[in-house]
Every structure is written in C-alpha cells, then in structure tokens.
mmCIF file of C-alpha atoms and ligand atoms in Angstrom:
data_model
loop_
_atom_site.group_PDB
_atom_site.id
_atom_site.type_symbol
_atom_site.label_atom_id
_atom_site.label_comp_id
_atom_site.label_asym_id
_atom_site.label_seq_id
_atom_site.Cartn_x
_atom_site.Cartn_y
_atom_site.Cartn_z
ATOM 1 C CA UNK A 98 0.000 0.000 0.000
ATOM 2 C CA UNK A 99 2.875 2.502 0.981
ATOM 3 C CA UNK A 100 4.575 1.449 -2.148
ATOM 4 C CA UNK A 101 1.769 2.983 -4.306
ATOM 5 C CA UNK A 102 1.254 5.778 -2.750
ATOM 6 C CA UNK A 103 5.208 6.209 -3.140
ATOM 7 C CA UNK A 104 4.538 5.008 -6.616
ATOM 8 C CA UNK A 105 1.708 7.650 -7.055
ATOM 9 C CA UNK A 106 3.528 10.409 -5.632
ATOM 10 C CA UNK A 107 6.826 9.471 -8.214
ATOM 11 C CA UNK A 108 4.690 9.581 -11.204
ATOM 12 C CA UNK A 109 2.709 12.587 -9.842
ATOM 13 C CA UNK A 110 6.395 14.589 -9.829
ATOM 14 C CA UNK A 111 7.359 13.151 -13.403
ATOM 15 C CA UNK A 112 4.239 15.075 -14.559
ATOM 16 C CA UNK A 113 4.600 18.066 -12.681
ATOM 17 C CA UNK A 114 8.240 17.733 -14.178
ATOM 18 C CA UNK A 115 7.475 16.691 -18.060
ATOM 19 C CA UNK A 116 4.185 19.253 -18.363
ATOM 20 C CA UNK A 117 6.994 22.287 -19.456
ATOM 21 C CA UNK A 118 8.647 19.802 -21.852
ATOM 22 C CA UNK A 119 5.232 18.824 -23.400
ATOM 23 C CA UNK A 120 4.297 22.852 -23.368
ATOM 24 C CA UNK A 121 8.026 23.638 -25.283
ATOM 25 C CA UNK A 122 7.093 20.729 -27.635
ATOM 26 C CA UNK A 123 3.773 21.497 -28.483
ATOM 27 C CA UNK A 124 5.190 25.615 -28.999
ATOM 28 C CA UNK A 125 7.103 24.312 -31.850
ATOM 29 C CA UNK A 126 3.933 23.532 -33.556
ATOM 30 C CA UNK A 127 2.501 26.580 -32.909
ATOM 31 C CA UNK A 128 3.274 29.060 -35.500
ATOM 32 C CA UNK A 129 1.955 32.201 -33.364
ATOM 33 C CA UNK A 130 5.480 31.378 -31.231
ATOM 34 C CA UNK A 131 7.662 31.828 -34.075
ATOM 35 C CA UNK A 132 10.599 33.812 -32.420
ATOM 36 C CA UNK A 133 9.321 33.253 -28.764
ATOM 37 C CA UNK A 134 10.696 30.000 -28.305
ATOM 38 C CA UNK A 135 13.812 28.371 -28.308
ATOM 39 C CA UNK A 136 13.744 25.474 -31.019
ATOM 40 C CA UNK A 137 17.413 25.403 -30.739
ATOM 41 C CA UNK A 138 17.698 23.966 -26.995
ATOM 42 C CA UNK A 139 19.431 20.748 -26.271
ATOM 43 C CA UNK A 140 22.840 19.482 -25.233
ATOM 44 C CA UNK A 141 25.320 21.810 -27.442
ATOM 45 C CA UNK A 142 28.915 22.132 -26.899
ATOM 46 C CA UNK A 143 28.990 25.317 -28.963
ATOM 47 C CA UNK A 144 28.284 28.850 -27.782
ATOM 48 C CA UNK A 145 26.240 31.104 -30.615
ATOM 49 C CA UNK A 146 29.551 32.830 -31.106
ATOM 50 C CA UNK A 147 31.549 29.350 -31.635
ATOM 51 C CA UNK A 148 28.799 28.252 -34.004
ATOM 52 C CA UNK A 149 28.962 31.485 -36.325
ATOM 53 C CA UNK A 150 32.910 31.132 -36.122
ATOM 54 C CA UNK A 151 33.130 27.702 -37.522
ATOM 55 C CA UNK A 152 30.475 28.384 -40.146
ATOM 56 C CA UNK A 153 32.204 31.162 -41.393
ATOM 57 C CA UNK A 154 35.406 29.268 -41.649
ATOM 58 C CA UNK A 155 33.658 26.445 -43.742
ATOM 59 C CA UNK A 156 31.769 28.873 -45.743
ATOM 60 C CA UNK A 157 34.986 31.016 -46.857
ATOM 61 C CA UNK A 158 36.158 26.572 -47.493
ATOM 62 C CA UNK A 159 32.888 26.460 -49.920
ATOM 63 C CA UNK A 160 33.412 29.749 -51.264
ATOM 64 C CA UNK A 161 37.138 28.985 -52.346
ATOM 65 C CA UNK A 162 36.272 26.022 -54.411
ATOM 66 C CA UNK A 163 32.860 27.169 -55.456
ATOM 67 C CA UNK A 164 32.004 29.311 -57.616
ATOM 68 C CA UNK A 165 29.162 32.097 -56.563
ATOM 69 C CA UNK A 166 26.836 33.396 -58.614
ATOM 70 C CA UNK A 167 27.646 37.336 -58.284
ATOM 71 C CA UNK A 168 25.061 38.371 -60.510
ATOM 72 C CA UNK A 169 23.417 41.444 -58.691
ATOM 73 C CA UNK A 170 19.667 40.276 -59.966
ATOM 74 C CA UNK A 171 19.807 37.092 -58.958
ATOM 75 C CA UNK A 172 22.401 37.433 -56.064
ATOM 76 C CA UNK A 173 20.069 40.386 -54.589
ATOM 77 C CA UNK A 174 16.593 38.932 -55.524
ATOM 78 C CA UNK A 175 17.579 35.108 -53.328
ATOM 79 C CA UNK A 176 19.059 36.872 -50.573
ATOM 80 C CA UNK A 177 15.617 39.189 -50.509
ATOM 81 C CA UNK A 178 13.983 35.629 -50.496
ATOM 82 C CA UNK A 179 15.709 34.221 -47.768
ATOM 83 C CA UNK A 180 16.131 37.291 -45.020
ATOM 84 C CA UNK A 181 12.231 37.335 -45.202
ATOM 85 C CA UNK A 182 12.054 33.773 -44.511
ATOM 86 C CA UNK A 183 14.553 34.700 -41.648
ATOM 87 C CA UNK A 184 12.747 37.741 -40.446
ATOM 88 C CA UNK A 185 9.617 34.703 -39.962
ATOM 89 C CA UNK A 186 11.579 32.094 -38.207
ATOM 90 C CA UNK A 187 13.619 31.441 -34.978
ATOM 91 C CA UNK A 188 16.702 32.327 -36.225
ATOM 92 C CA UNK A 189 19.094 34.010 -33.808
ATOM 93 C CA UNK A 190 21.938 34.492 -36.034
ATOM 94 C CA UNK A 191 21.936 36.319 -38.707
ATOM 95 C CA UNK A 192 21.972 35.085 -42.239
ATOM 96 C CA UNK A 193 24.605 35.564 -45.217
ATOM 97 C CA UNK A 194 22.812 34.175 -48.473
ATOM 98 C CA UNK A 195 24.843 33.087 -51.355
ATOM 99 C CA UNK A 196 23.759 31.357 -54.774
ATOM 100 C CA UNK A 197 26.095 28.372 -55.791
ATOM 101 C CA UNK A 198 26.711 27.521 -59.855
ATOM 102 C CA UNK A 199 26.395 24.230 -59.749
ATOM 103 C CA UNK A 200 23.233 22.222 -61.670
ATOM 104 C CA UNK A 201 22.800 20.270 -58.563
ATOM 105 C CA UNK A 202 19.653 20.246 -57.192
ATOM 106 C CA UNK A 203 20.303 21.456 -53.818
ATOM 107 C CA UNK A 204 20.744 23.866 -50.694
ATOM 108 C CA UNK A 205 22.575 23.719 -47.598
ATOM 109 C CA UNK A 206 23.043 25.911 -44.605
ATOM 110 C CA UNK A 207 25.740 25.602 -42.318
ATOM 111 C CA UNK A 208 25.743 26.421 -38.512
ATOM 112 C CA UNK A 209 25.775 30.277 -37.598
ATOM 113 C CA UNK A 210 24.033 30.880 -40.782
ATOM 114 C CA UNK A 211 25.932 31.084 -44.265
ATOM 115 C CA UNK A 212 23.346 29.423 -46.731
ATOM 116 C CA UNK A 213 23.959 28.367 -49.873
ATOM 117 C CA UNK A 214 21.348 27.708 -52.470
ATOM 118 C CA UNK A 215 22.435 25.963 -55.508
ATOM 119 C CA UNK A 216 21.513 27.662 -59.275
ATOM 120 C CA UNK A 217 20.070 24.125 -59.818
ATOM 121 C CA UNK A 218 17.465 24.300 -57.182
ATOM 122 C CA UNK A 219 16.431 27.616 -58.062
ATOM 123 C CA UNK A 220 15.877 26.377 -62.047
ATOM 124 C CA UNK A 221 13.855 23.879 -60.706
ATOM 125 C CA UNK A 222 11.482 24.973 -58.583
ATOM 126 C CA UNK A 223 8.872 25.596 -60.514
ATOM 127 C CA UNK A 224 7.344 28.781 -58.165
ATOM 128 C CA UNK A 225 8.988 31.038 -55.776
ATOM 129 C CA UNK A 226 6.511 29.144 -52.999
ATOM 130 C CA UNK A 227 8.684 25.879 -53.895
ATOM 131 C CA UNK A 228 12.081 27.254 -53.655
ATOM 132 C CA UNK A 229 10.591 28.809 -49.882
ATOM 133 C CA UNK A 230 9.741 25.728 -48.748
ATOM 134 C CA UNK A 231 13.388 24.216 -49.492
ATOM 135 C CA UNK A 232 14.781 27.530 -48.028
ATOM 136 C CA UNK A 233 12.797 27.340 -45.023
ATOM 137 C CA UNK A 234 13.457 23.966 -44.527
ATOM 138 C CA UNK A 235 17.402 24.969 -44.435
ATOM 139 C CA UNK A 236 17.049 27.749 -42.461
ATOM 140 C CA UNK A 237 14.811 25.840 -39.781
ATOM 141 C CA UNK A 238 17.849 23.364 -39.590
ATOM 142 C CA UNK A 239 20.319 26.507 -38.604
ATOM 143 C CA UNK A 240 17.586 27.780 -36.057
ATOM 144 C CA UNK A 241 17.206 24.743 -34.002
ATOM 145 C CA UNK A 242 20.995 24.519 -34.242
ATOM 146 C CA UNK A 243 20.746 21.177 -35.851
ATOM 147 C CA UNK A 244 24.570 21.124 -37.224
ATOM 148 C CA UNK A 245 26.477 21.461 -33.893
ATOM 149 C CA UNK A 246 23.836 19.904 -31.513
ATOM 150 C CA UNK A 247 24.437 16.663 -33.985
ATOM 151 C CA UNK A 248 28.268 17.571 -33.543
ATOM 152 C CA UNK A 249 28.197 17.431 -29.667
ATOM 153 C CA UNK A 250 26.080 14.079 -30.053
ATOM 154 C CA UNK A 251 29.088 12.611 -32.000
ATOM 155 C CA UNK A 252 31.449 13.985 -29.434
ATOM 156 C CA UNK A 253 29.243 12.414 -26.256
ATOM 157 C CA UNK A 254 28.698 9.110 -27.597
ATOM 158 C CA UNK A 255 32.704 9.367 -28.247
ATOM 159 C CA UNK A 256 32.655 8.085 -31.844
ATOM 160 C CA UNK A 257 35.996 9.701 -32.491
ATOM 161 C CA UNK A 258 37.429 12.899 -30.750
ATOM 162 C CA UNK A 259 36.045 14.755 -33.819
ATOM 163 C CA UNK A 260 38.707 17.105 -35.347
ATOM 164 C CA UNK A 261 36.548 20.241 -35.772
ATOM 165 C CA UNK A 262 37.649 20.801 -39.585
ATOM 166 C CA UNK A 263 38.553 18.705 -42.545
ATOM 167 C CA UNK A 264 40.188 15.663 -41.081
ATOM 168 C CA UNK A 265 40.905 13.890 -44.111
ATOM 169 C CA UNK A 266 40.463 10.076 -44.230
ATOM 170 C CA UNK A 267 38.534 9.516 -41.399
ATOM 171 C CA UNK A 268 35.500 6.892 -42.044
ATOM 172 C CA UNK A 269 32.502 8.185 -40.753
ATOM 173 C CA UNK A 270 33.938 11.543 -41.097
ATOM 174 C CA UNK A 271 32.900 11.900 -45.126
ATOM 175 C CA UNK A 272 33.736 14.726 -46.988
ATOM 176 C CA UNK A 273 31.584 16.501 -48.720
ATOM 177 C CA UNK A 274 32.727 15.660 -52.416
ATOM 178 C CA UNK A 275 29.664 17.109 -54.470
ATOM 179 C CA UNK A 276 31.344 20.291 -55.184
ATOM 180 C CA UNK A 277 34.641 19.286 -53.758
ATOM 181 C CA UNK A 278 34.247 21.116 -51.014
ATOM 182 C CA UNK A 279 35.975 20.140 -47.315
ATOM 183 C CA UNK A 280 33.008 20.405 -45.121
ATOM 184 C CA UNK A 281 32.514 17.448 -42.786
ATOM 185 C CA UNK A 282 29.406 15.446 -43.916
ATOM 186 C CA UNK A 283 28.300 15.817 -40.497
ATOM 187 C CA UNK A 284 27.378 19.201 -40.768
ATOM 188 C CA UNK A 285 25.014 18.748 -43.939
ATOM 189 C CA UNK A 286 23.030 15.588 -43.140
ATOM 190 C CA UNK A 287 21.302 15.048 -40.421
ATOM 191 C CA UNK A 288 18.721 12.257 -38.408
ATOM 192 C CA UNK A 289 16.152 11.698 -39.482
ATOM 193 C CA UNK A 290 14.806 13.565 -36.233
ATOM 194 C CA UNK A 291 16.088 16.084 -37.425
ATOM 195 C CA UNK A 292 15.010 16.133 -41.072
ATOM 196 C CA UNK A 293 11.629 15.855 -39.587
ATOM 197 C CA UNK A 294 12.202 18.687 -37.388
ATOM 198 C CA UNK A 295 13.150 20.882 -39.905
ATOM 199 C CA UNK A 296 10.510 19.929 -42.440
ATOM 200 C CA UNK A 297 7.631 20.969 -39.321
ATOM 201 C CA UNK A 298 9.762 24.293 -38.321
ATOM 202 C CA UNK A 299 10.324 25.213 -42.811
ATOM 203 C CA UNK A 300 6.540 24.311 -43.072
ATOM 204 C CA UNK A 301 5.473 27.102 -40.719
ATOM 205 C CA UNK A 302 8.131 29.785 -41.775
ATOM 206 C CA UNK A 303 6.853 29.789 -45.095
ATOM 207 C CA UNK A 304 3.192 30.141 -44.081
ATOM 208 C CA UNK A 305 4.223 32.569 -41.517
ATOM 209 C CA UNK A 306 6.007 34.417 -44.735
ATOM 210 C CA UNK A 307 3.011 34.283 -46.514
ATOM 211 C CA UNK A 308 3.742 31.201 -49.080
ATOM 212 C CA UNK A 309 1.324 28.444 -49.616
ATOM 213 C CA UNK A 310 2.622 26.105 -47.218
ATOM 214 C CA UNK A 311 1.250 22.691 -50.244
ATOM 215 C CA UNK A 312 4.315 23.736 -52.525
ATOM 216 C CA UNK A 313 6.781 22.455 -50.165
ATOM 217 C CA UNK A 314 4.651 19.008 -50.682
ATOM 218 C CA UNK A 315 4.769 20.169 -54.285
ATOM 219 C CA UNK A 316 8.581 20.472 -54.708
ATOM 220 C CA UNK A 317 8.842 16.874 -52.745
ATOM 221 C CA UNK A 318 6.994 15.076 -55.485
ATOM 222 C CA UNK A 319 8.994 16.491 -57.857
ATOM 223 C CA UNK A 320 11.941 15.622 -56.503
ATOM 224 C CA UNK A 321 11.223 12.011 -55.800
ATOM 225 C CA UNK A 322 10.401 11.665 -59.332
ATOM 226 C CA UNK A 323 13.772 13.427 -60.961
ATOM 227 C CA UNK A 324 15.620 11.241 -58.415
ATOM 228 C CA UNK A 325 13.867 8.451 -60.494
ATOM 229 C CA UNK A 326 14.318 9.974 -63.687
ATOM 230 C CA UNK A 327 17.739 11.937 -63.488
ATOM 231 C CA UNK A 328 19.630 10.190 -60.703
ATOM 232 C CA UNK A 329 22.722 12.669 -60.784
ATOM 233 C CA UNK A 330 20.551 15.870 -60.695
ATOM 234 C CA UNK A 331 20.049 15.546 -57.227
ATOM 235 C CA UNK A 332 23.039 15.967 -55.183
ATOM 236 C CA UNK A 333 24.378 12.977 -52.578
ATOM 237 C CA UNK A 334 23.251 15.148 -49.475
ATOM 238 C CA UNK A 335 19.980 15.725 -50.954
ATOM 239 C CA UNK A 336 19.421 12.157 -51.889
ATOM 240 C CA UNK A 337 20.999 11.077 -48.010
ATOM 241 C CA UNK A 338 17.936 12.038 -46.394
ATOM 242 C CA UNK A 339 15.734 10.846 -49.222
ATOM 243 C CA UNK A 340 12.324 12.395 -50.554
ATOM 244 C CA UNK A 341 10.573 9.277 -48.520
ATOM 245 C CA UNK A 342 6.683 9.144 -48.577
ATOM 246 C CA UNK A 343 6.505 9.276 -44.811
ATOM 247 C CA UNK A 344 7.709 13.206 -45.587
ATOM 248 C CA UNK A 345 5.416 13.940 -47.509
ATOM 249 C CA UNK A 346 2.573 12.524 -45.279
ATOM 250 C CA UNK A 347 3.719 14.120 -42.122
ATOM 251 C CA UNK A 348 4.090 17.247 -44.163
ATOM 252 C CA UNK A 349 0.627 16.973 -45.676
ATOM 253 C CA UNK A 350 -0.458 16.252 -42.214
ATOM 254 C CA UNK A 351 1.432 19.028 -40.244
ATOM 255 C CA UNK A 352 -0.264 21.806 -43.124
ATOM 256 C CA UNK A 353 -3.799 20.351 -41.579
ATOM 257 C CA UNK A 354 -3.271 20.023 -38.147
ATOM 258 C CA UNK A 355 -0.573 23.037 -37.136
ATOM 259 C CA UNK A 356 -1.690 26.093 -39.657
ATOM 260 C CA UNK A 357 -4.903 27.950 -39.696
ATOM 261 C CA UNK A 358 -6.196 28.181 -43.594
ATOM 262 C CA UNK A 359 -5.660 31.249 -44.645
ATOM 263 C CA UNK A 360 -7.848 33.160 -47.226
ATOM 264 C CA UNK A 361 -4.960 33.940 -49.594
ATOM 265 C CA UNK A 362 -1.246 32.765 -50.502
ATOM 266 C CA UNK A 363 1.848 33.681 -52.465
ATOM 267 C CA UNK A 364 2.146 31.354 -55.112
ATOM 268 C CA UNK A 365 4.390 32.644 -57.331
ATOM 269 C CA UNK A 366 5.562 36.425 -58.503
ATOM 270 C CA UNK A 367 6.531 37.546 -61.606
ATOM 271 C CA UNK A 368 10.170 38.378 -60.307
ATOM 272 C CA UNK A 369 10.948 34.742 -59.311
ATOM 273 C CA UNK A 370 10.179 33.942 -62.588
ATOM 274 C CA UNK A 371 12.641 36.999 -64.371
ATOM 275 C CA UNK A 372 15.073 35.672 -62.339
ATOM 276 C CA UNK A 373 14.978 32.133 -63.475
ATOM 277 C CA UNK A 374 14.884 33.025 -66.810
ATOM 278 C CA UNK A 375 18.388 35.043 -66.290
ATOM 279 C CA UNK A 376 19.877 32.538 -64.156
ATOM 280 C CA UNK A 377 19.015 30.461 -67.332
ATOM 281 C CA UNK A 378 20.519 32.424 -69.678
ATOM 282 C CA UNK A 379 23.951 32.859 -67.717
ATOM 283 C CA UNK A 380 23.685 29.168 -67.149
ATOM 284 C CA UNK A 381 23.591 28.302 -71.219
ATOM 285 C CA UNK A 382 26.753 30.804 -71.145
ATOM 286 C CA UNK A 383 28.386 29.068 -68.787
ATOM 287 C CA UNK A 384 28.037 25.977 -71.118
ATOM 288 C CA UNK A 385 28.763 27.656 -74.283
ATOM 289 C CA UNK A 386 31.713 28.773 -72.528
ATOM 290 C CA UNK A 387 32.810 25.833 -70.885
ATOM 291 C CA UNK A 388 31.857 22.873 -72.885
ATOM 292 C CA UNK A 389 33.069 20.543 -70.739
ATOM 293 C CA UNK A 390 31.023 21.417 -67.626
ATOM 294 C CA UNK A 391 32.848 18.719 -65.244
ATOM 295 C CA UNK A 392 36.558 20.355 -65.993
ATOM 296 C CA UNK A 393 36.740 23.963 -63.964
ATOM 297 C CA UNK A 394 38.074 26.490 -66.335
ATOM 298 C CA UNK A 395 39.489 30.120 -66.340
ATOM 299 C CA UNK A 396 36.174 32.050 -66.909
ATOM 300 C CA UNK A 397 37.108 34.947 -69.909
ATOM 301 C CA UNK A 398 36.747 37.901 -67.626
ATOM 302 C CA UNK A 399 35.769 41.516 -69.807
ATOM 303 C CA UNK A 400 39.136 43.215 -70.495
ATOM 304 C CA UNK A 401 41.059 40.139 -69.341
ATOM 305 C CA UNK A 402 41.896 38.715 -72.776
ATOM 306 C CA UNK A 403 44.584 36.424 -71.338
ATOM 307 C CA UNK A 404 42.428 34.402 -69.031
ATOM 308 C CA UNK A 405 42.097 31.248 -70.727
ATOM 309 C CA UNK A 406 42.840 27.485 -69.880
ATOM 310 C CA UNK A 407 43.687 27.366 -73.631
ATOM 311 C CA UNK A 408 40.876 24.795 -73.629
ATOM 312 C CA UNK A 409 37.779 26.825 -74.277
ATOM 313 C CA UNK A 410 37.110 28.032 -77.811
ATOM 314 C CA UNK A 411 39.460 25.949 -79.533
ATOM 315 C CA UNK A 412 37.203 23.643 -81.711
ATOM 316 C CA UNK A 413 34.537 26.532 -81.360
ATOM 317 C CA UNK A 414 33.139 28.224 -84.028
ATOM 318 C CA UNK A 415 33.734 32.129 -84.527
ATOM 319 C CA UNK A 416 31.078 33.041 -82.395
ATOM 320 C CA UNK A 417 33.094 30.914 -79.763
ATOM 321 C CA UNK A 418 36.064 32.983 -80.732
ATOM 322 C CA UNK A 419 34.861 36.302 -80.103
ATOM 323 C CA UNK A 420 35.519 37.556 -76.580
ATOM 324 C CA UNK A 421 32.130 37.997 -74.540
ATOM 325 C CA UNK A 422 31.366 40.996 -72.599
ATOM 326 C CA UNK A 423 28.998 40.452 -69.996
ATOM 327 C CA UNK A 424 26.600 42.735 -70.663
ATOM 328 C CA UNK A 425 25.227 45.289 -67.908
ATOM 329 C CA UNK A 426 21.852 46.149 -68.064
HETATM 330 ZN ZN1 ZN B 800 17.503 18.803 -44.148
#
C-alpha cells in the first residue's frame, strides 16, 4: 500500500516535471510562437559565437572552391527571399545568403548561418513558394541549431574525438565531395529527427512568410520523381535524407493540423520567374563557354583577354572565338 502511494507520488512529480517539456514541444507547432521559443535547446557544446565562427570558416572553405553566382539580380533577388524567410523564423543568427553555380539540385546551410542555395534548385522549382519551402526547410535546420547539436552528439557518444575541420580520411567523417568542397558530412546531413524537425519548423516559416505552405509538398513530389528519372541531378546530401513518402505525409499532415487556412497565398511572382529566366541564360553561357562542364576552367573575364585554360574556344566556331562581354543592363 505505501509502495503505491510512493509510486503515485513518483509519477505525480514526473508530470509536474514533463508538463513544461510537453508545453516547449507542443510551442514548436505553434506558429503564433515563431521567435518566442527556443527550437534550438538541447545538449550543445557550442556557444552562438563558436557556431557562427566555424560556419564562417567552412563557408569562406565552400566559397574557395565554389564558384558564386555574383550576378546582382539574382544574387540580390535570393538573398531578398531568404532574409524574409529569416525575419519569420527562430533564427538568432543572422543570415549571409549566397547562390552556388552548380546544376545540382540542392541547398545547404551551415551552422551560424551562411546558406547556400544551388543555381540548380532555383531552375527547378517551378514557383517562388517551392524554392521557400526548401529555403525554409534549411534555415529551420540553422535555427534549431541542428549542425552542432548533432556535432556534440558525436562527441558524447565518443565516436571519435572529432577534429573540428577537414580531417581527411577519417571513415565516418565523409567529406563533402559534391562540389569538392571540405566540409565534414556531419554538418550537412542530419537524423532523421532532425530532417523531420526541420521539415515541421520550414513548413510554418513559409506560411508565416506568406507562401502556400502545399508547394513544399509540391517540390517533394517532384523531386522524388527526378531522383527516379535523373539520378545525378540531385546531389548525394539531398538524396541522403531521401524524398521518402513518410515526408510527404507528415508534411501533408502538419499543413492540416498546425496552420490555420488562410484566405490567400503567395504562389508565385513575376520576379521569381525573371530571375529564373536570367539565371538560365547565364547558365547556357556558362556551357557555351565551358563545354566541358565537369573540368573547372578560367572564366574569360571583360578586359582580361589572357584568361584562358587554352581549352575553351578551340574547336569553337567564330562566335566561340569572339571575346564575350557580360553585358550590364
Ligand atoms: Zn535537411
């Protein structure tokens, strides 16, 4: 008898004790929090400030072997894109937004917030709603501080004494090949808790942007089927944390259950799709220019004659000949 009531009492203080943990839980499916609660909490080795440092020093990594789309339209437009997604989401860093060349279909944000959204992703998404479902989706994974809380997890469970940067050779500790770049594999795919984390939290700051929240179901589907259809369109991190069915179906059920209908979304705007159609046309450049799009080449640079791999423009044709000027509008 006294061991019940002991038992009673014990499970009485477990609720008392798990009722704030159920409150923070259900928050994060409460879109009216957005900003007022901290998605980011758990276990984390890594002040803020330690988290924006070693993001920047993998970003300025990516940056060296990548090559960024500078064009002001685009660059500005995606970066306009993505701060409003930010403004609408937990973030407590704040964001640098860069566009990648690379036809891979992809995006990836690093911890502290220096995002990267691939030229391929952007070309196809079919509305700007699709491409702020991906983005949101990114930026949800930097907001609950997805990169270094996994990081500390690896460091707990003592899987190796993890080497903060671009220890070569290490199993387990892949590098991020893609786009050669050095940035440890752990930092760009995540659990699956995660992944499902980030979908719920992307979900809501596109809604809370304005977007219709179905495109990021949209943009799912038409993933799964390129994956089918064009295996090597979709990057190796994308296609890590697949475009499973159980996604979409939590997504589909997360739109019903979490966000209020509202009367009217953004769909589309006639800007996303001006910008597609230049990132299209510099893309076809590229090509022209660089036939071989696997081997990195010397781009001809306006009044830089000389810069040349001597590759380009030998079996061309005139037009191939003739030095381009990028043209300013
Ligand atoms: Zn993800």
């Amino acid at each position: 008898m006294k061991s019940t009531i002991t038992q009673m009492r014990v499970l009485a203080v477990i609720l008392v004790l798990a009722s704030p943990f159920c409150w923070a839980r259900d928050s994060k499916k409460d879109p009216d929090q957005i900003g007022n609660r901290d998605v980011g909490k758990g276990v984390n080795f890594y002040s803020l400030e330690k988290e924006i440092a070693l993001g920047k020093q993998m970003a300025q990594e990516v940056e060296r072997d990548a090559k960024i789309v500078d064009d002001p339209m685009v660059a500005e437009y995606i970066n306009r894109v993505g701060q409003n997604l930010v403004r609408n989401s937990d973030a407590k860093v704040p964001f640098t937004i860069k566009v990648l060349d690379t036809d891979e279909v992809n995006a990836f944000a690093l911890p502290g917030g220096f995002f990267f959204v691939n030229s391929g992703l952007i070309l196809t998404a079919d509305t700007e709603a699709e491409l702020a479902g991906v983005m949101g989706h990114e930026i949800a994974h930097v907001a609950a501080r997805h990169g270094t809380r996994q990081a500390t997890r690896g460091q707990l469970a003592n899987i190796a004494t993890i080497p903060l940067l671009f220890a070569g050779g290490w199993t387990g500790y892949a590098i991020y090949q893609a786009a050669g770049m050095a940035i440890p594999l752990g930092f760009l795919t995540f659990s699956r808790v995660f992944e499902r984390e980030a979908d719920m939290l992307g979900l809501q700051y596109m809604y809370k942007a304005g977007y219709d929240p179905t495109a990021f179901v949209d943009f799912f589907e038409k993933i799964e089927s390129l994956e089918k259809t064009k295996p090597g369109a979709v990057a190796k991190v994308f296609s890590t944390h697949p475009m499973t069915d159980d996604r979409i179906r939590d997504t589909q059920t997360n739109i019903q259950e979490i966000l209020k209908a509202r009367p009217e979304y953004v769909l589309n705007t006639s800007e996303f799709i001006d910008v597609k159609a230049r990132l299209a046309t510099l893309e076809n450049r590229r090509k022209v220019e660089r036939p071989d799009g696997n081997r990195p080449t010397l781009r001809r640079v306006p009044g830089n004659g000389s810069a040349d791999d001597g590759n380009s423009g030998k079996q061309g044709t005139d037009s191939d000949e003739r030095p381009t000027l990028k043209r300013r509008d």
